[in-house]
mmCIF file of C-alpha atoms in Angstrom:
data_model
loop_
_atom_site.group_PDB
_atom_site.id
_atom_site.type_symbol
_atom_site.label_atom_id
_atom_site.label_comp_id
_atom_site.label_asym_id
_atom_site.label_seq_id
_atom_site.Cartn_x
_atom_site.Cartn_y
_atom_site.Cartn_z
ATOM 1 C CA MET A 1 3.029 14.769 66.456
ATOM 2 C CA PRO A 2 -0.738 15.008 65.754
ATOM 3 C CA THR A 3 -0.079 16.800 62.431
ATOM 4 C CA THR A 4 2.016 13.982 61.014
ATOM 5 C CA ARG A 5 -0.881 11.537 60.646
ATOM 6 C CA PRO A 6 -2.962 13.704 58.245
ATOM 7 C CA ILE A 7 0.181 14.409 56.247
ATOM 8 C CA ALA A 8 0.987 10.726 56.138
ATOM 9 C CA ARG A 9 -2.561 9.945 55.022
ATOM 10 C CA LEU A 10 -2.336 12.614 52.297
ATOM 11 C CA VAL A 11 0.954 11.216 51.067
ATOM 12 C CA ALA A 12 -0.511 7.726 50.990
ATOM 13 C CA THR A 13 -3.588 8.946 49.123
ATOM 14 C CA LEU A 14 -1.502 10.760 46.502
ATOM 15 C CA ALA A 15 0.722 7.741 46.082
ATOM 16 C CA GLY A 16 -2.307 5.505 45.631
ATOM 17 C CA ALA A 17 -3.763 7.884 43.047
ATOM 18 C CA ALA A 18 -0.467 7.906 41.145
ATOM 19 C CA LEU A 19 -0.378 4.117 41.119
ATOM 20 C CA LEU A 20 -3.982 3.971 39.890
ATOM 21 C CA THR A 21 -3.271 6.492 37.142
ATOM 22 C CA SER A 22 -0.210 4.527 36.099
ATOM 23 C CA ALA A 23 -2.185 1.298 36.029
ATOM 24 C CA LEU A 24 -4.953 2.841 33.939
ATOM 25 C CA SER A 25 -2.378 4.284 31.519
ATOM 26 C CA ALA A 26 -0.793 0.866 31.157
ATOM 27 C CA GLN A 27 -4.203 -0.651 30.409
ATOM 28 C CA ALA A 28 -5.249 1.929 27.810
ATOM 29 C CA ARG A 29 -2.745 2.637 25.045
ATOM 30 C CA GLU A 30 -3.315 4.404 21.746
ATOM 31 C CA LEU A 31 -1.227 3.561 18.703
ATOM 32 C CA SER A 32 -1.104 5.616 15.518
ATOM 33 C CA VAL A 33 -1.849 3.968 12.165
ATOM 34 C CA SER A 34 -0.651 5.716 9.012
ATOM 35 C CA THR A 35 -2.257 5.204 5.634
ATOM 36 C CA VAL A 36 -2.065 7.139 2.378
ATOM 37 C CA LEU A 37 -5.761 7.122 1.423
ATOM 38 C CA SER A 38 -8.929 7.824 3.409
ATOM 39 C CA ASP A 39 -11.702 5.356 4.153
ATOM 40 C CA ALA A 40 -13.443 6.403 0.938
ATOM 41 C CA PHE A 41 -11.008 3.930 -0.660
ATOM 42 C CA PRO A 42 -10.509 0.213 0.120
ATOM 43 C CA TRP A 43 -6.961 0.999 1.278
ATOM 44 C CA GLY A 44 -8.187 3.404 3.939
ATOM 45 C CA GLN A 45 -11.016 1.026 4.811
ATOM 46 C CA ALA A 46 -8.427 -1.663 5.523
ATOM 47 C CA ALA A 47 -6.790 0.515 8.178
ATOM 48 C CA GLN A 48 -10.154 1.390 9.723
ATOM 49 C CA LYS A 49 -11.224 -2.266 9.704
ATOM 50 C CA TRP A 50 -8.043 -3.108 11.609
ATOM 51 C CA ALA A 51 -8.796 -0.387 14.163
ATOM 52 C CA ASP A 52 -12.383 -1.612 14.535
ATOM 53 C CA LEU A 53 -11.314 -5.228 15.083
ATOM 54 C CA VAL A 54 -8.768 -4.178 17.707
ATOM 55 C CA ALA A 55 -11.412 -2.086 19.479
ATOM 56 C CA GLU A 56 -13.685 -5.136 19.610
ATOM 57 C CA ARG A 57 -11.072 -7.527 20.992
ATOM 58 C CA SER A 58 -8.589 -5.574 23.088
ATOM 59 C CA ASP A 59 -10.836 -4.956 26.128
ATOM 60 C CA GLY A 60 -9.762 -1.324 26.072
ATOM 61 C CA GLU A 61 -6.047 -2.070 26.365
ATOM 62 C CA LEU A 62 -5.224 -0.950 22.835
ATOM 63 C CA THR A 63 -6.771 1.649 20.569
ATOM 64 C CA LEU A 64 -5.680 2.235 16.995
ATOM 65 C CA ARG A 65 -6.116 5.776 15.709
ATOM 66 C CA VAL A 66 -6.006 6.009 11.926
ATOM 67 C CA TYR A 67 -4.286 8.974 10.287
ATOM 68 C CA PRO A 68 -5.268 8.944 6.577
ATOM 69 C CA ASN A 69 -3.901 10.932 3.653
ATOM 70 C CA ALA A 70 -0.285 10.513 4.820
ATOM 71 C CA GLN A 71 -0.914 13.116 7.558
ATOM 72 C CA LEU A 72 1.946 11.876 9.714
ATOM 73 C CA VAL A 73 4.480 12.535 6.955
ATOM 74 C CA SER A 74 3.019 15.812 5.681
ATOM 75 C CA GLY A 75 1.614 14.151 2.574
ATOM 76 C CA ASP A 76 4.932 12.654 1.422
ATOM 77 C CA GLN A 77 3.915 9.007 1.099
ATOM 78 C CA THR A 78 7.441 7.824 0.273
ATOM 79 C CA ARG A 79 8.592 8.875 3.789
ATOM 80 C CA GLU A 80 6.106 6.624 5.561
ATOM 81 C CA PHE A 81 8.378 3.612 5.989
ATOM 82 C CA SER A 82 11.288 5.684 7.315
ATOM 83 C CA ALA A 83 8.952 7.461 9.730
ATOM 84 C CA MET A 84 7.668 4.151 11.055
ATOM 85 C CA ARG A 85 11.167 2.744 11.362
ATOM 86 C CA SER A 86 12.280 5.793 13.370
ATOM 87 C CA GLY A 87 9.254 5.649 15.671
ATOM 88 C CA LEU A 88 7.332 8.683 14.408
ATOM 89 C CA ILE A 89 4.643 6.236 13.286
ATOM 90 C CA ASP A 90 3.571 3.248 15.403
ATOM 91 C CA LEU A 91 1.730 1.185 12.787
ATOM 92 C CA ALA A 92 0.900 1.491 9.097
ATOM 93 C CA VAL A 93 -1.032 -0.064 6.271
ATOM 94 C CA GLY A 94 1.404 0.812 3.532
ATOM 95 C CA SER A 95 2.041 0.328 -0.150
ATOM 96 C CA THR A 96 4.830 -1.883 -1.467
ATOM 97 C CA ILE A 97 5.486 0.890 -3.996
ATOM 98 C CA ASN A 98 5.905 3.615 -1.397
ATOM 99 C CA TRP A 99 8.135 1.451 0.810
ATOM 100 C CA SER A 100 10.295 0.085 -2.015
ATOM 101 C CA PRO A 101 12.952 2.855 -1.851
ATOM 102 C CA GLN A 102 13.825 1.603 1.635
ATOM 103 C CA VAL A 103 13.156 -2.113 0.995
ATOM 104 C CA PRO A 104 14.419 -3.013 -2.517
ATOM 105 C CA ALA A 105 12.809 -6.470 -2.395
ATOM 106 C CA LEU A 106 9.385 -4.820 -2.559
ATOM 107 C CA ASN A 107 10.141 -3.756 -6.127
ATOM 108 C CA LEU A 108 9.285 -7.339 -7.082
ATOM 109 C CA PHE A 109 5.626 -6.345 -7.333
ATOM 110 C CA SER A 110 6.453 -3.328 -9.513
ATOM 111 C CA LEU A 111 8.343 -5.325 -12.149
ATOM 112 C CA PRO A 112 6.298 -4.578 -15.258
ATOM 113 C CA PHE A 113 4.103 -7.441 -16.451
ATOM 114 C CA PHE A 114 5.633 -9.912 -13.985
ATOM 115 C CA LEU A 115 2.377 -10.867 -12.211
ATOM 116 C CA PRO A 116 -0.229 -11.925 -14.790
ATOM 117 C CA ASP A 117 -3.287 -12.227 -12.539
ATOM 118 C CA GLU A 118 -4.646 -12.317 -8.994
ATOM 119 C CA ALA A 119 -3.782 -16.002 -8.619
ATOM 120 C CA ALA A 120 -0.128 -15.109 -9.219
ATOM 121 C CA VAL A 121 -0.289 -12.325 -6.632
ATOM 122 C CA ASP A 122 -1.721 -14.736 -4.056
ATOM 123 C CA ALA A 123 0.884 -17.360 -4.891
ATOM 124 C CA VAL A 124 3.718 -14.882 -4.300
ATOM 125 C CA THR A 125 2.403 -13.223 -1.131
ATOM 126 C CA GLY A 126 1.458 -16.610 0.314
ATOM 127 C CA GLY A 127 4.572 -18.432 -0.820
ATOM 128 C CA GLU A 128 8.308 -18.571 -0.345
ATOM 129 C CA ALA A 129 8.871 -15.182 -1.991
ATOM 130 C CA GLY A 130 6.353 -13.586 0.370
ATOM 131 C CA GLU A 131 8.222 -14.962 3.360
ATOM 132 C CA MET A 132 11.521 -13.665 1.991
ATOM 133 C CA ILE A 133 10.025 -10.222 1.467
ATOM 134 C CA PHE A 134 8.651 -10.113 5.015
ATOM 135 C CA SER A 135 12.133 -11.015 6.256
ATOM 136 C CA ALA A 136 13.596 -8.162 4.198
ATOM 137 C CA ILE A 137 11.106 -5.726 5.768
ATOM 138 C CA GLU A 138 11.961 -6.942 9.253
ATOM 139 C CA ASP A 139 15.667 -6.543 8.541
ATOM 140 C CA LYS A 140 14.948 -2.829 8.066
ATOM 141 C CA GLY A 141 13.503 -2.415 11.554
ATOM 142 C CA VAL A 142 9.806 -2.853 10.815
ATOM 143 C CA VAL A 143 7.666 -5.871 11.752
ATOM 144 C CA PRO A 144 5.337 -7.003 8.911
ATOM 145 C CA LEU A 145 2.080 -8.580 10.039
ATOM 146 C CA ALA A 146 -0.217 -9.198 7.085
ATOM 147 C CA TRP A 147 -0.942 -8.539 3.421
ATOM 148 C CA GLY A 148 -3.640 -6.352 1.878
ATOM 149 C CA GLU A 149 -4.073 -5.212 -1.714
ATOM 150 C CA ASN A 150 -4.380 -1.941 -3.589
ATOM 151 C CA GLY A 151 -4.846 -3.883 -6.811
ATOM 152 C CA PHE A 152 -3.559 -4.006 -10.369
ATOM 153 C CA ARG A 153 -2.720 -0.576 -11.740
ATOM 154 C CA GLN A 154 -4.266 0.607 -14.992
ATOM 155 C CA LEU A 155 -3.286 3.445 -17.329
ATOM 156 C CA SER A 156 -5.400 6.500 -18.113
ATOM 157 C CA ASN A 157 -4.777 9.556 -20.277
ATOM 158 C CA SER A 158 -6.484 12.543 -21.872
ATOM 159 C CA SER A 159 -5.148 12.102 -25.419
ATOM 160 C CA GLY A 160 -6.460 8.884 -26.928
ATOM 161 C CA ASP A 161 -6.638 5.100 -26.814
ATOM 162 C CA ILE A 162 -3.450 3.269 -25.860
ATOM 163 C CA ASP A 163 -3.081 -0.302 -27.095
ATOM 164 C CA GLU A 164 0.584 -0.394 -28.131
ATOM 165 C CA PRO A 165 3.817 1.098 -26.748
ATOM 166 C CA ALA A 166 4.018 3.630 -29.592
ATOM 167 C CA ASP A 167 0.848 5.276 -28.266
ATOM 168 C CA LEU A 168 2.763 6.356 -25.155
ATOM 169 C CA GLU A 169 5.455 8.185 -27.102
ATOM 170 C CA GLY A 170 6.066 11.586 -25.493
ATOM 171 C CA LEU A 171 3.095 11.479 -23.105
ATOM 172 C CA LYS A 172 3.699 12.964 -19.671
ATOM 173 C CA ILE A 173 2.597 10.308 -17.177
ATOM 174 C CA ARG A 174 2.390 11.018 -13.456
ATOM 175 C CA VAL A 175 4.223 8.343 -11.475
ATOM 176 C CA VAL A 176 5.048 7.810 -7.806
ATOM 177 C CA GLY A 177 8.525 8.454 -6.436
ATOM 178 C CA SER A 178 10.099 5.169 -7.461
ATOM 179 C CA PRO A 179 13.021 4.865 -9.912
ATOM 180 C CA LEU A 180 11.541 1.619 -11.234
ATOM 181 C CA PHE A 181 8.459 3.504 -12.425
ATOM 182 C CA GLN A 182 10.674 6.058 -14.103
ATOM 183 C CA ASP A 183 12.531 3.303 -15.937
ATOM 184 C CA THR A 184 9.344 1.481 -16.949
ATOM 185 C CA PHE A 185 7.663 4.456 -18.573
ATOM 186 C CA THR A 186 10.896 5.659 -20.131
ATOM 187 C CA ALA A 187 11.287 2.233 -21.746
ATOM 188 C CA LEU A 188 7.765 2.638 -23.148
ATOM 189 C CA GLY A 189 8.648 5.992 -24.701
ATOM 190 C CA ALA A 190 6.669 8.121 -22.257
ATOM 191 C CA ASN A 191 7.858 11.073 -20.183
ATOM 192 C CA PRO A 192 7.378 9.951 -16.559
ATOM 193 C CA THR A 193 6.761 12.810 -14.154
ATOM 194 C CA GLN A 194 7.177 12.128 -10.439
ATOM 195 C CA MET A 195 4.741 13.780 -8.051
ATOM 196 C CA SER A 196 2.746 13.000 -4.911
ATOM 197 C CA TRP A 197 -0.905 12.032 -5.180
ATOM 198 C CA ALA A 198 -1.837 15.375 -3.580
ATOM 199 C CA ASP A 199 -0.287 17.146 -6.563
ATOM 200 C CA ALA A 200 -1.485 14.718 -9.227
ATOM 201 C CA LYS A 201 -5.109 15.770 -9.660
ATOM 202 C CA PRO A 202 -4.298 19.488 -10.024
ATOM 203 C CA ALA A 203 -1.637 18.570 -12.597
ATOM 204 C CA LEU A 204 -4.143 16.468 -14.533
ATOM 205 C CA THR A 205 -6.697 19.283 -14.356
ATOM 206 C CA THR A 206 -4.336 21.849 -15.848
ATOM 207 C CA GLY A 207 -2.865 19.457 -18.404
ATOM 208 C CA ALA A 208 0.589 19.647 -16.857
ATOM 209 C CA VAL A 209 0.577 15.874 -17.210
ATOM 210 C CA ASP A 210 -1.317 13.812 -19.777
ATOM 211 C CA GLY A 211 -2.004 10.683 -17.801
ATOM 212 C CA GLN A 212 -1.556 8.588 -14.692
ATOM 213 C CA GLU A 213 -1.640 4.974 -13.521
ATOM 214 C CA ASN A 214 -3.659 3.701 -10.558
ATOM 215 C CA PRO A 215 -5.998 0.867 -9.556
ATOM 216 C CA LEU A 216 -9.628 1.066 -10.661
ATOM 217 C CA SER A 217 -10.700 1.837 -7.093
ATOM 218 C CA VAL A 218 -8.646 5.041 -7.091
ATOM 219 C CA PHE A 219 -9.768 6.030 -10.596
ATOM 220 C CA ASP A 220 -13.400 5.475 -9.601
ATOM 221 C CA VAL A 221 -13.558 7.012 -6.112
ATOM 222 C CA ALA A 222 -11.312 9.964 -6.950
ATOM 223 C CA ARG A 223 -13.338 10.577 -10.150
ATOM 224 C CA ILE A 224 -10.232 10.918 -12.268
ATOM 225 C CA ASP A 225 -12.485 11.011 -15.317
ATOM 226 C CA GLN A 226 -13.541 14.491 -14.178
ATOM 227 C CA VAL A 227 -10.037 15.858 -14.752
ATOM 228 C CA GLY A 228 -9.834 14.951 -18.424
ATOM 229 C CA GLN A 229 -8.864 11.296 -18.101
ATOM 230 C CA THR A 230 -11.328 9.944 -20.640
ATOM 231 C CA HIS A 231 -9.234 7.028 -21.944
ATOM 232 C CA LEU A 232 -8.457 4.008 -19.776
ATOM 233 C CA THR A 233 -6.297 1.019 -20.731
ATOM 234 C CA LEU A 234 -6.665 -2.201 -18.741
ATOM 235 C CA TRP A 235 -3.175 -3.644 -18.884
ATOM 236 C CA ASN A 236 -2.546 -5.019 -15.353
ATOM 237 C CA TYR A 237 1.082 -4.045 -15.686
ATOM 238 C CA MET A 238 1.850 -4.359 -11.981
ATOM 239 C CA ASN A 239 0.137 -5.040 -8.666
ATOM 240 C CA ASP A 240 0.440 -3.112 -5.416
ATOM 241 C CA PRO A 241 0.001 -5.332 -2.354
ATOM 242 C CA LEU A 242 -0.413 -3.517 0.955
ATOM 243 C CA VAL A 243 1.479 -4.438 4.117
ATOM 244 C CA PHE A 244 0.171 -4.154 7.680
ATOM 245 C CA ALA A 245 3.199 -3.471 9.875
ATOM 246 C CA SER A 246 4.514 -2.176 13.196
ATOM 247 C CA ASN A 247 7.497 -0.219 14.426
ATOM 248 C CA ARG A 248 9.919 -2.706 16.024
ATOM 249 C CA GLN A 249 10.144 -0.920 19.387
ATOM 250 C CA VAL A 250 6.369 -0.611 19.638
ATOM 251 C CA TRP A 251 6.003 -4.292 18.813
ATOM 252 C CA GLY A 252 8.559 -5.231 21.468
ATOM 253 C CA SER A 253 6.752 -3.155 24.105
ATOM 254 C CA LEU A 254 3.510 -5.116 23.707
ATOM 255 C CA THR A 255 2.607 -8.217 25.675
ATOM 256 C CA GLU A 256 2.574 -11.560 23.900
ATOM 257 C CA GLU A 257 -1.239 -11.547 24.003
ATOM 258 C CA GLN A 258 -1.387 -8.047 22.503
ATOM 259 C CA ARG A 259 1.016 -9.004 19.713
ATOM 260 C CA GLU A 260 -1.019 -12.095 18.881
ATOM 261 C CA MET A 261 -4.238 -10.061 18.817
ATOM 262 C CA LEU A 262 -2.689 -7.327 16.671
ATOM 263 C CA ARG A 263 -1.341 -9.832 14.144
ATOM 264 C CA GLU A 264 -4.596 -11.816 13.989
ATOM 265 C CA THR A 265 -6.697 -8.698 13.447
ATOM 266 C CA ALA A 266 -4.281 -7.458 10.772
ATOM 267 C CA ILE A 267 -4.559 -10.770 8.905
ATOM 268 C CA GLU A 268 -8.344 -10.655 9.166
ATOM 269 C CA ALA A 269 -8.553 -7.031 8.045
ATOM 270 C CA GLY A 270 -6.199 -7.756 5.148
ATOM 271 C CA ALA A 271 -8.207 -10.745 3.932
ATOM 272 C CA TRP A 272 -11.418 -8.715 4.212
ATOM 273 C CA GLU A 273 -9.942 -5.838 2.210
ATOM 274 C CA ILE A 274 -8.465 -8.061 -0.517
ATOM 275 C CA ALA A 275 -11.832 -9.740 -1.060
ATOM 276 C CA LYS A 276 -13.630 -6.393 -1.071
ATOM 277 C CA THR A 277 -11.185 -4.842 -3.545
ATOM 278 C CA ARG A 278 -11.568 -7.711 -5.998
ATOM 279 C CA GLU A 279 -15.325 -8.105 -5.668
ATOM 280 C CA GLU A 280 -15.878 -4.443 -6.504
ATOM 281 C CA GLN A 281 -13.825 -4.403 -9.722
ATOM 282 C CA ALA A 282 -16.622 -5.308 -12.141
ATOM 283 C CA GLY A 283 -19.006 -2.750 -10.684
ATOM 284 C CA ARG A 284 -16.379 -0.033 -10.731
ATOM 285 C CA LEU A 285 -15.509 -0.714 -14.350
ATOM 286 C CA GLU A 286 -19.159 -0.568 -15.354
ATOM 287 C CA ALA A 287 -19.597 2.762 -13.526
ATOM 288 C CA ILE A 288 -16.490 4.162 -15.218
ATOM 289 C CA ARG A 289 -17.800 3.171 -18.656
ATOM 290 C CA GLU A 290 -21.192 4.730 -17.882
ATOM 291 C CA ARG A 291 -19.450 8.027 -17.197
ATOM 292 C CA GLY A 292 -18.211 8.121 -20.789
ATOM 293 C CA VAL A 293 -14.681 6.788 -20.358
ATOM 294 C CA THR A 294 -13.357 4.787 -23.305
ATOM 295 C CA VAL A 295 -11.954 1.511 -21.963
ATOM 296 C CA THR A 296 -9.329 -0.367 -23.973
ATOM 297 C CA GLU A 297 -8.669 -4.046 -23.215
ATOM 298 C CA LEU A 298 -5.537 -5.637 -24.687
ATOM 299 C CA ASP A 299 -5.534 -8.908 -26.587
ATOM 300 C CA ASP A 300 -2.671 -11.358 -26.089
ATOM 301 C CA SER A 301 -0.485 -9.971 -28.873
ATOM 302 C CA GLN A 302 -0.951 -6.373 -27.714
ATOM 303 C CA TYR A 303 -0.107 -7.368 -24.147
ATOM 304 C CA GLN A 304 3.004 -9.193 -25.340
ATOM 305 C CA ALA A 305 4.205 -6.071 -27.133
ATOM 306 C CA PHE A 306 4.269 -4.207 -23.820
ATOM 307 C CA VAL A 307 6.044 -7.150 -22.170
ATOM 308 C CA GLU A 308 8.788 -7.093 -24.789
ATOM 309 C CA ALA A 309 9.124 -3.313 -24.627
ATOM 310 C CA THR A 310 9.961 -3.513 -20.923
ATOM 311 C CA ASP A 311 12.436 -6.416 -21.040
ATOM 312 C CA SER A 312 15.298 -4.001 -20.350
ATOM 313 C CA VAL A 313 13.630 -2.958 -17.087
ATOM 314 C CA HIS A 314 13.758 -6.542 -15.842
ATOM 315 C CA GLU A 315 17.409 -6.850 -16.825
ATOM 316 C CA LYS A 316 18.243 -3.781 -14.768
ATOM 317 C CA TRP A 317 16.020 -4.380 -11.750
ATOM 318 C CA VAL A 318 16.080 -8.117 -11.086
ATOM 319 C CA PRO A 319 19.641 -7.918 -9.641
ATOM 320 C CA ARG A 320 18.579 -4.986 -7.440
ATOM 321 C CA ILE A 321 15.550 -6.850 -6.128
ATOM 322 C CA GLY A 322 17.515 -10.049 -5.637
ATOM 323 C CA GLU A 323 17.804 -12.986 -8.007
ATOM 324 C CA GLU A 324 16.788 -15.421 -5.248
ATOM 325 C CA ILE A 325 13.552 -13.584 -4.471
ATOM 326 C CA VAL A 326 12.616 -13.284 -8.148
ATOM 327 C CA GLU A 327 13.312 -16.975 -8.745
ATOM 328 C CA ALA A 328 11.313 -17.890 -5.642
ATOM 329 C CA ALA A 329 8.410 -15.798 -6.954
ATOM 330 C CA ARG A 330 8.578 -17.515 -10.339
ATOM 331 C CA GLY A 331 8.495 -20.856 -8.550
ATOM 332 C CA ASP A 332 5.503 -19.752 -6.478
ATOM 333 C CA ILE A 333 3.623 -18.657 -9.594
ATOM 334 C CA ASP A 334 4.404 -21.861 -11.521
ATOM 335 C CA ALA A 335 3.663 -24.223 -8.635
ATOM 336 C CA PRO A 336 0.642 -26.504 -9.263
#
């Protein structure tokens, strides 16, 4: 009999320790955040800003750990959405381009020359079309939380100035893994070459491809001018909004307070990053010019020539995106 009491006390102690450990685990939870670029770029800074805001406001209950450079999908940025949907990724700050193969509605933003300026982008993301697109994302098993922005994409090359479609004839242009990009550059007479960003700079260095398209922030930070890209055309042919999002099961496992905090911090981080991206454009362009890059700006007639050259892309892709979403976006853009 006397030996049972110490055993009972030991059992009680172990049980108490297990309960404490369980409680602490429930209070402290780490979620992964995938992003394609590091915090040297505004895109990566958006993910880190989100993590920092959560750290400030979660009282230790949630921690966001950012995995840049598409680490969680072995560098294949087009697999990010599928990985998040399946649960391999908890959260992401992702590109509408990279997610468009799984969510066709996201191709709206890649329609060539559809969004004329930043005001149009804001009207769409903040309007009826934006709501419809978020619903389309959620239908695919991912919960969208907020918008960010990678910016308007510009065209660079190593051959010469480009101010009309004929200048693109036969040029090998690196594009992301989206059929819409293939169709756009084919319509312009170029030879689109699909490859990941990890492979792009080496290909530009060796001359395997002649050019590429990316926002000014990427051109500037990645020093694309150092790999022979000495000609840059500002044509704003499409915009790449970013989406802050969560895996559906992860979202459902959070408390209502945690979900509210995660959404609020995503919205705040997104607004911060959009403002930062836009405010830095003038300075980036000046720095690019100072490094000897020839910058071509299109006048209205030159711009219109590119619009007309890509009409066939709209005819093909508007039905795939959804007539209702495209019409809603047009209404958002035209609204007073």
